[in-house]
mmCIF file of N, CA and C in Angstrom:
data_model
loop_
_atom_site.group_PDB
_atom_site.id
_atom_site.type_symbol
_atom_site.label_atom_id
_atom_site.label_comp_id
_atom_site.label_asym_id
_atom_site.label_seq_id
_atom_site.Cartn_x
_atom_site.Cartn_y
_atom_site.Cartn_z
ATOM 1 N N MET L 24 124.592 131.277 141.290
ATOM 2 C CA MET L 24 123.800 130.587 142.206
ATOM 3 C C MET L 24 124.398 130.480 143.498
ATOM 4 N N LYS L 25 123.650 130.742 144.595
ATOM 5 C CA LYS L 25 124.275 130.582 145.924
ATOM 6 C C LYS L 25 123.536 129.386 146.505
ATOM 7 N N ILE L 26 124.260 128.471 147.054
ATOM 8 C CA ILE L 26 123.790 127.269 147.847
ATOM 9 C C ILE L 26 123.876 127.694 149.262
ATOM 10 N N VAL L 27 122.788 127.607 149.910
ATOM 11 C CA VAL L 27 122.797 128.001 151.386
ATOM 12 C C VAL L 27 122.188 126.930 152.270
ATOM 13 N N THR L 28 122.906 126.515 153.258
ATOM 14 C CA THR L 28 122.496 125.451 154.181
ATOM 15 C C THR L 28 122.102 126.033 155.566
ATOM 16 N N TYR L 29 121.227 125.364 156.168
ATOM 17 C CA TYR L 29 120.851 125.763 157.553
ATOM 18 C C TYR L 29 121.995 125.445 158.412
ATOM 19 N N PRO L 30 122.070 126.164 159.577
ATOM 20 C CA PRO L 30 123.107 125.975 160.577
ATOM 21 C C PRO L 30 122.782 124.807 161.371
ATOM 22 N N ASN L 31 123.922 124.310 162.083
ATOM 23 C CA ASN L 31 123.717 123.271 163.035
ATOM 24 C C ASN L 31 122.953 123.878 164.224
ATOM 25 N N PRO L 32 122.498 122.934 165.147
ATOM 26 C CA PRO L 32 121.619 123.333 166.294
ATOM 27 C C PRO L 32 122.446 124.099 167.424
ATOM 28 N N ASP L 33 123.112 125.033 167.072
ATOM 29 C CA ASP L 33 123.980 125.839 167.907
ATOM 30 C C ASP L 33 123.154 127.003 168.643
ATOM 31 N N ILE L 34 123.656 127.579 169.616
ATOM 32 C CA ILE L 34 123.046 128.813 170.344
ATOM 33 C C ILE L 34 122.856 129.851 169.189
ATOM 34 N N ASN L 35 121.667 130.489 169.272
ATOM 35 C CA ASN L 35 121.290 131.556 168.382
ATOM 36 C C ASN L 35 121.195 131.140 166.908
ATOM 37 N N ASN L 36 121.001 129.833 166.627
ATOM 38 C CA ASN L 36 120.913 129.392 165.209
ATOM 39 C C ASN L 36 119.658 129.989 164.531
ATOM 40 N N GLN L 37 118.601 130.227 165.431
ATOM 41 C CA GLN L 37 117.337 130.711 164.856
ATOM 42 C C GLN L 37 117.514 132.079 164.134
ATOM 43 N N ILE L 38 118.489 132.929 164.612
ATOM 44 C CA ILE L 38 118.815 134.178 164.030
ATOM 45 C C ILE L 38 119.264 133.926 162.638
ATOM 46 N N ILE L 39 120.148 132.985 162.494
ATOM 47 C CA ILE L 39 120.637 132.695 160.978
ATOM 48 C C ILE L 39 119.570 132.050 160.295
ATOM 49 N N ILE L 40 118.677 131.193 160.838
ATOM 50 C CA ILE L 40 117.662 130.580 159.909
ATOM 51 C C ILE L 40 116.702 131.642 159.537
ATOM 52 N N ASP L 41 116.309 132.720 160.434
ATOM 53 C CA ASP L 41 115.427 133.746 160.000
ATOM 54 C C ASP L 41 116.111 134.584 158.793
ATOM 55 N N LYS L 42 117.382 134.779 158.967
ATOM 56 C CA LYS L 42 118.079 135.475 157.721
ATOM 57 C C LYS L 42 118.007 134.668 156.490
ATOM 58 N N ILE L 43 118.171 133.456 156.568
ATOM 59 C CA ILE L 43 118.055 132.536 155.389
ATOM 60 C C ILE L 43 116.768 132.617 154.891
ATOM 61 N N LYS L 44 115.532 132.487 155.731
ATOM 62 C CA LYS L 44 114.235 132.568 155.333
ATOM 63 C C LYS L 44 113.982 133.985 154.609
ATOM 64 N N ASP L 45 114.618 134.998 155.037
ATOM 65 C CA ASP L 45 114.378 136.322 154.460
ATOM 66 C C ASP L 45 114.741 136.341 152.999
ATOM 67 N N ARG L 46 115.618 135.417 152.561
ATOM 68 C CA ARG L 46 116.089 135.331 151.286
ATOM 69 C C ARG L 46 115.555 134.198 150.370
ATOM 70 N N ALA L 47 114.527 133.448 150.986
ATOM 71 C CA ALA L 47 114.009 132.299 150.365
ATOM 72 C C ALA L 47 113.354 132.623 148.964
ATOM 73 N N ASP L 48 112.848 133.776 148.800
ATOM 74 C CA ASP L 48 112.323 134.145 147.454
ATOM 75 C C ASP L 48 113.331 134.464 146.338
ATOM 76 N N ARG L 49 114.453 134.655 146.700
ATOM 77 C CA ARG L 49 115.527 135.088 145.690
ATOM 78 C C ARG L 49 115.867 134.001 144.739
ATOM 79 N N SER L 50 115.850 134.313 143.543
ATOM 80 C CA SER L 50 116.040 133.391 142.299
ATOM 81 C C SER L 50 117.494 132.762 142.452
ATOM 82 N N ASP L 51 118.435 133.650 142.992
ATOM 83 C CA ASP L 51 119.880 133.176 142.995
ATOM 84 C C ASP L 51 120.235 132.399 144.221
ATOM 85 N N TYR L 52 119.227 132.036 144.920
ATOM 86 C CA TYR L 52 119.517 131.292 146.162
ATOM 87 C C TYR L 52 118.891 129.886 146.074
ATOM 88 N N LYS L 53 119.553 128.804 146.401
ATOM 89 C CA LYS L 53 118.994 127.577 146.616
ATOM 90 C C LYS L 53 119.240 127.112 147.998
ATOM 91 N N ILE L 54 118.230 126.907 148.809
ATOM 92 C CA ILE L 54 118.273 126.791 150.223
ATOM 93 C C ILE L 54 118.011 125.248 150.617
ATOM 94 N N PHE L 55 118.820 124.703 151.405
ATOM 95 C CA PHE L 55 118.691 123.282 151.904
ATOM 96 C C PHE L 55 118.777 123.350 153.549
ATOM 97 N N LYS L 56 117.856 122.528 154.077
ATOM 98 C CA LYS L 56 117.972 122.406 155.497
ATOM 99 C C LYS L 56 119.168 121.520 155.775
ATOM 100 N N TYR L 57 119.373 120.477 155.014
ATOM 101 C CA TYR L 57 120.362 119.486 155.275
ATOM 102 C C TYR L 57 120.770 118.785 153.948
ATOM 103 N N LEU L 58 122.054 118.721 153.787
ATOM 104 C CA LEU L 58 122.478 118.021 152.544
ATOM 105 C C LEU L 58 123.069 116.622 152.778
ATOM 106 N N GLY L 59 123.337 116.366 154.114
ATOM 107 C CA GLY L 59 123.856 114.959 154.355
ATOM 108 C C GLY L 59 125.010 114.447 153.500
ATOM 109 N N SER L 60 124.915 113.322 153.019
ATOM 110 C CA SER L 60 126.069 112.777 152.188
ATOM 111 C C SER L 60 126.214 113.425 150.846
ATOM 112 N N GLU L 61 125.327 114.211 150.448
ATOM 113 C CA GLU L 61 125.426 115.067 149.193
ATOM 114 C C GLU L 61 126.339 116.330 149.362
ATOM 115 N N TYR L 62 126.510 116.637 150.603
ATOM 116 C CA TYR L 62 127.277 117.881 150.813
ATOM 117 C C TYR L 62 128.642 117.908 150.054
ATOM 118 N N PRO L 63 129.516 116.838 150.135
ATOM 119 C CA PRO L 63 130.755 117.048 149.503
ATOM 120 C C PRO L 63 130.669 117.181 147.902
ATOM 121 N N LYS L 64 129.573 116.633 147.362
ATOM 122 C CA LYS L 64 129.310 116.839 145.802
ATOM 123 C C LYS L 64 129.070 118.321 145.594
ATOM 124 N N PHE L 65 128.282 118.933 146.519
ATOM 125 C CA PHE L 65 127.938 120.342 146.269
ATOM 126 C C PHE L 65 129.257 121.256 146.519
ATOM 127 N N LEU L 66 129.986 120.996 147.552
ATOM 128 C CA LEU L 66 131.202 121.672 148.015
ATOM 129 C C LEU L 66 132.226 121.666 146.929
ATOM 130 N N LYS L 67 132.435 120.464 146.193
ATOM 131 C CA LYS L 67 133.405 120.283 145.202
ATOM 132 C C LYS L 67 133.058 121.268 144.016
ATOM 133 N N HIS L 68 131.907 121.692 143.722
ATOM 134 C CA HIS L 68 131.728 122.459 142.640
ATOM 135 C C HIS L 68 131.489 124.001 143.045
ATOM 136 N N CYS L 69 131.719 124.310 144.350
ATOM 137 C CA CYS L 69 131.515 125.763 144.630
ATOM 138 C C CYS L 69 132.850 126.480 144.517
ATOM 139 N N GLU L 70 132.789 127.752 144.116
ATOM 140 C CA GLU L 70 133.854 128.635 144.092
ATOM 141 C C GLU L 70 134.499 128.889 145.431
ATOM 142 N N PHE L 71 133.620 128.925 146.382
ATOM 143 C CA PHE L 71 134.090 129.219 147.748
ATOM 144 C C PHE L 71 132.923 128.871 148.744
ATOM 145 N N ILE L 72 133.249 128.709 150.005
ATOM 146 C CA ILE L 72 132.331 128.623 151.099
ATOM 147 C C ILE L 72 132.535 129.710 152.134
ATOM 148 N N VAL L 73 131.433 130.165 152.671
ATOM 149 C CA VAL L 73 131.452 131.098 153.715
ATOM 150 C C VAL L 73 130.816 130.681 154.936
ATOM 151 N N GLY L 74 131.451 130.845 156.163
ATOM 152 C CA GLY L 74 130.751 130.457 157.330
ATOM 153 C C GLY L 74 131.856 130.417 158.459
ATOM 154 N N ASN L 75 131.395 129.761 159.529
ATOM 155 C CA ASN L 75 132.338 129.581 160.636
ATOM 156 C C ASN L 75 132.316 127.966 161.070
ATOM 157 N N THR L 76 132.349 127.269 160.060
ATOM 158 C CA THR L 76 132.214 125.844 160.286
ATOM 159 C C THR L 76 133.549 125.096 160.066
ATOM 160 N N SER L 77 133.662 123.976 160.760
ATOM 161 C CA SER L 77 134.809 123.109 160.581
ATOM 162 C C SER L 77 134.955 122.682 159.158
ATOM 163 N N SER L 78 133.881 122.500 158.468
ATOM 164 C CA SER L 78 133.880 122.052 157.025
ATOM 165 C C SER L 78 134.840 122.989 156.194
ATOM 166 N N GLY L 79 134.683 124.241 156.584
ATOM 167 C CA GLY L 79 135.568 125.218 155.755
ATOM 168 C C GLY L 79 137.154 125.083 155.799
ATOM 169 N N ILE L 80 137.412 124.483 157.060
ATOM 170 C CA ILE L 80 138.885 124.308 157.240
ATOM 171 C C ILE L 80 139.340 122.740 157.021
ATOM 172 N N ILE L 81 138.323 121.905 156.893
ATOM 173 C CA ILE L 81 138.586 120.483 156.777
ATOM 174 C C ILE L 81 138.211 120.027 155.359
ATOM 175 N N GLU L 82 136.953 119.864 155.045
ATOM 176 C CA GLU L 82 136.596 119.423 153.718
ATOM 177 C C GLU L 82 136.881 120.317 152.578
ATOM 178 N N ALA L 83 136.605 121.591 152.743
ATOM 179 C CA ALA L 83 136.782 122.516 151.666
ATOM 180 C C ALA L 83 138.195 122.544 151.059
ATOM 181 N N PRO L 84 139.255 122.640 151.947
ATOM 182 C CA PRO L 84 140.607 122.507 151.397
ATOM 183 C C PRO L 84 140.940 121.234 150.602
ATOM 184 N N SER L 85 140.446 120.077 151.163
ATOM 185 C CA SER L 85 140.656 118.801 150.544
ATOM 186 C C SER L 85 140.020 118.764 149.152
ATOM 187 N N LEU L 86 138.976 119.588 148.919
ATOM 188 C CA LEU L 86 138.219 119.571 147.670
ATOM 189 C C LEU L 86 138.704 120.753 146.780
ATOM 190 N N LYS L 87 139.671 121.460 147.166
ATOM 191 C CA LYS L 87 140.320 122.664 146.470
ATOM 192 C C LYS L 87 139.304 123.767 146.415
ATOM 193 N N THR L 88 138.510 123.798 147.502
ATOM 194 C CA THR L 88 137.486 125.041 147.600
ATOM 195 C C THR L 88 137.909 126.022 148.547
ATOM 196 N N ILE L 89 137.919 127.230 148.118
ATOM 197 C CA ILE L 89 138.288 128.372 148.999
ATOM 198 C C ILE L 89 137.325 128.501 150.130
ATOM 199 N N SER L 90 137.715 128.751 151.376
ATOM 200 C CA SER L 90 136.906 128.975 152.440
ATOM 201 C C SER L 90 137.046 130.304 153.104
ATOM 202 N N ILE L 91 136.079 131.097 153.412
ATOM 203 C CA ILE L 91 136.115 132.368 154.131
ATOM 204 C C ILE L 91 135.478 132.027 155.439
ATOM 205 N N ASN L 92 136.438 131.975 156.347
ATOM 206 C CA ASN L 92 136.150 131.649 157.768
ATOM 207 C C ASN L 92 135.725 132.813 158.547
ATOM 208 N N LEU L 93 134.486 132.939 159.009
ATOM 209 C CA LEU L 93 133.994 134.043 159.706
ATOM 210 C C LEU L 93 134.097 133.911 161.215
ATOM 211 N N GLY L 94 134.683 134.891 161.824
ATOM 212 C CA GLY L 94 134.751 134.898 163.311
ATOM 213 C C GLY L 94 135.890 134.047 163.826
ATOM 214 N N ASP L 95 135.824 133.694 165.107
ATOM 215 C CA ASP L 95 136.881 133.008 165.756
ATOM 216 C C ASP L 95 136.566 131.656 166.297
ATOM 217 N N ARG L 96 135.301 131.060 165.808
ATOM 218 C CA ARG L 96 134.961 129.764 166.339
ATOM 219 C C ARG L 96 135.966 128.772 165.952
ATOM 220 N N GLN L 97 136.699 128.802 164.940
ATOM 221 C CA GLN L 97 137.711 127.808 164.587
ATOM 222 C C GLN L 97 139.127 128.209 165.148
ATOM 223 N N ARG L 98 139.220 129.165 165.862
ATOM 224 C CA ARG L 98 140.459 129.624 166.394
ATOM 225 C C ARG L 98 141.335 128.518 166.986
ATOM 226 N N GLY L 99 142.523 128.493 166.566
ATOM 227 C CA GLY L 99 143.389 127.496 167.288
ATOM 228 C C GLY L 99 143.511 126.200 166.411
ATOM 229 N N ARG L 100 142.673 126.033 165.316
ATOM 230 C CA ARG L 100 142.632 124.801 164.544
ATOM 231 C C ARG L 100 143.665 125.114 163.281
ATOM 232 N N MET L 101 144.258 124.129 162.922
ATOM 233 C CA MET L 101 145.261 124.264 161.779
ATOM 234 C C MET L 101 144.378 124.566 160.477
ATOM 235 N N LYS L 102 144.954 125.517 159.859
ATOM 236 C CA LYS L 102 144.243 126.008 158.623
ATOM 237 C C LYS L 102 145.093 125.868 157.325
ATOM 238 N N SER L 103 144.494 125.528 156.259
ATOM 239 C CA SER L 103 145.123 125.430 154.945
ATOM 240 C C SER L 103 145.333 127.036 154.403
ATOM 241 N N ASN L 104 146.228 127.071 153.390
ATOM 242 C CA ASN L 104 146.362 128.415 152.715
ATOM 243 C C ASN L 104 145.114 128.837 152.009
ATOM 244 N N SER L 105 144.244 127.932 151.694
ATOM 245 C CA SER L 105 142.903 128.248 151.000
ATOM 246 C C SER L 105 141.891 128.830 152.028
ATOM 247 N N VAL L 106 142.207 128.920 153.301
ATOM 248 C CA VAL L 106 141.164 129.526 154.207
ATOM 249 C C VAL L 106 141.591 130.936 154.405
ATOM 250 N N ILE L 107 140.570 131.799 154.257
ATOM 251 C CA ILE L 107 140.705 133.217 154.502
ATOM 252 C C ILE L 107 139.905 133.641 155.819
ATOM 253 N N ASN L 108 140.513 134.139 156.706
ATOM 254 C CA ASN L 108 139.888 134.489 157.985
ATOM 255 C C ASN L 108 139.393 135.975 157.930
ATOM 256 N N SER L 109 138.127 136.154 158.440
ATOM 257 C CA SER L 109 137.496 137.434 158.404
ATOM 258 C C SER L 109 136.802 137.669 159.693
ATOM 259 N N PRO L 110 136.875 138.866 160.263
ATOM 260 C CA PRO L 110 136.135 139.181 161.373
ATOM 261 C C PRO L 110 134.560 139.060 160.995
ATOM 262 N N ILE L 111 133.709 138.863 162.057
ATOM 263 C CA ILE L 111 132.268 138.641 161.823
ATOM 264 C C ILE L 111 131.550 140.054 162.277
ATOM 265 N N GLU L 112 131.875 141.110 161.425
ATOM 266 C CA GLU L 112 131.363 142.291 161.698
ATOM 267 C C GLU L 112 130.437 142.753 160.474
ATOM 268 N N LYS L 113 129.303 143.388 160.668
ATOM 269 C CA LYS L 113 128.526 143.648 159.716
ATOM 270 C C LYS L 113 129.088 144.609 158.610
ATOM 271 N N GLN L 114 129.935 145.509 159.087
ATOM 272 C CA GLN L 114 130.569 146.513 158.255
ATOM 273 C C GLN L 114 131.587 145.938 157.259
ATOM 274 N N VAL L 115 132.120 144.627 157.625
ATOM 275 C CA VAL L 115 133.131 144.095 156.865
ATOM 276 C C VAL L 115 132.475 143.091 155.839
ATOM 277 N N ILE L 116 131.327 142.411 156.206
ATOM 278 C CA ILE L 116 130.839 141.419 155.399
ATOM 279 C C ILE L 116 129.475 141.889 154.682
ATOM 280 N N LYS L 117 129.355 141.655 153.460
ATOM 281 C CA LYS L 117 128.166 142.056 152.847
ATOM 282 C C LYS L 117 127.838 140.916 151.781
ATOM 283 N N ILE L 118 126.707 140.356 151.953
ATOM 284 C CA ILE L 118 126.103 139.225 151.035
ATOM 285 C C ILE L 118 124.980 139.688 150.236
#
């Protein structure tokens, strides 16, 4: 099961939202617009998190969840050994 959350209201977030909506009918996806205070409960039970969010380098390591950090948005921030950095190139990433 893949837990997918909508992005924050950043520039170009509609592109990501459209990609999420393209997968809405998949039985292996559970999509949430917002998890709020429930987020840590979900994150604690995940094998890993994928994204370019500070949650992947702050909350995920504290819950022993591996984080695959896409792109350089979090560049310069201290990262745990459980954070894997990846370029954000279509040829490298397949979901």
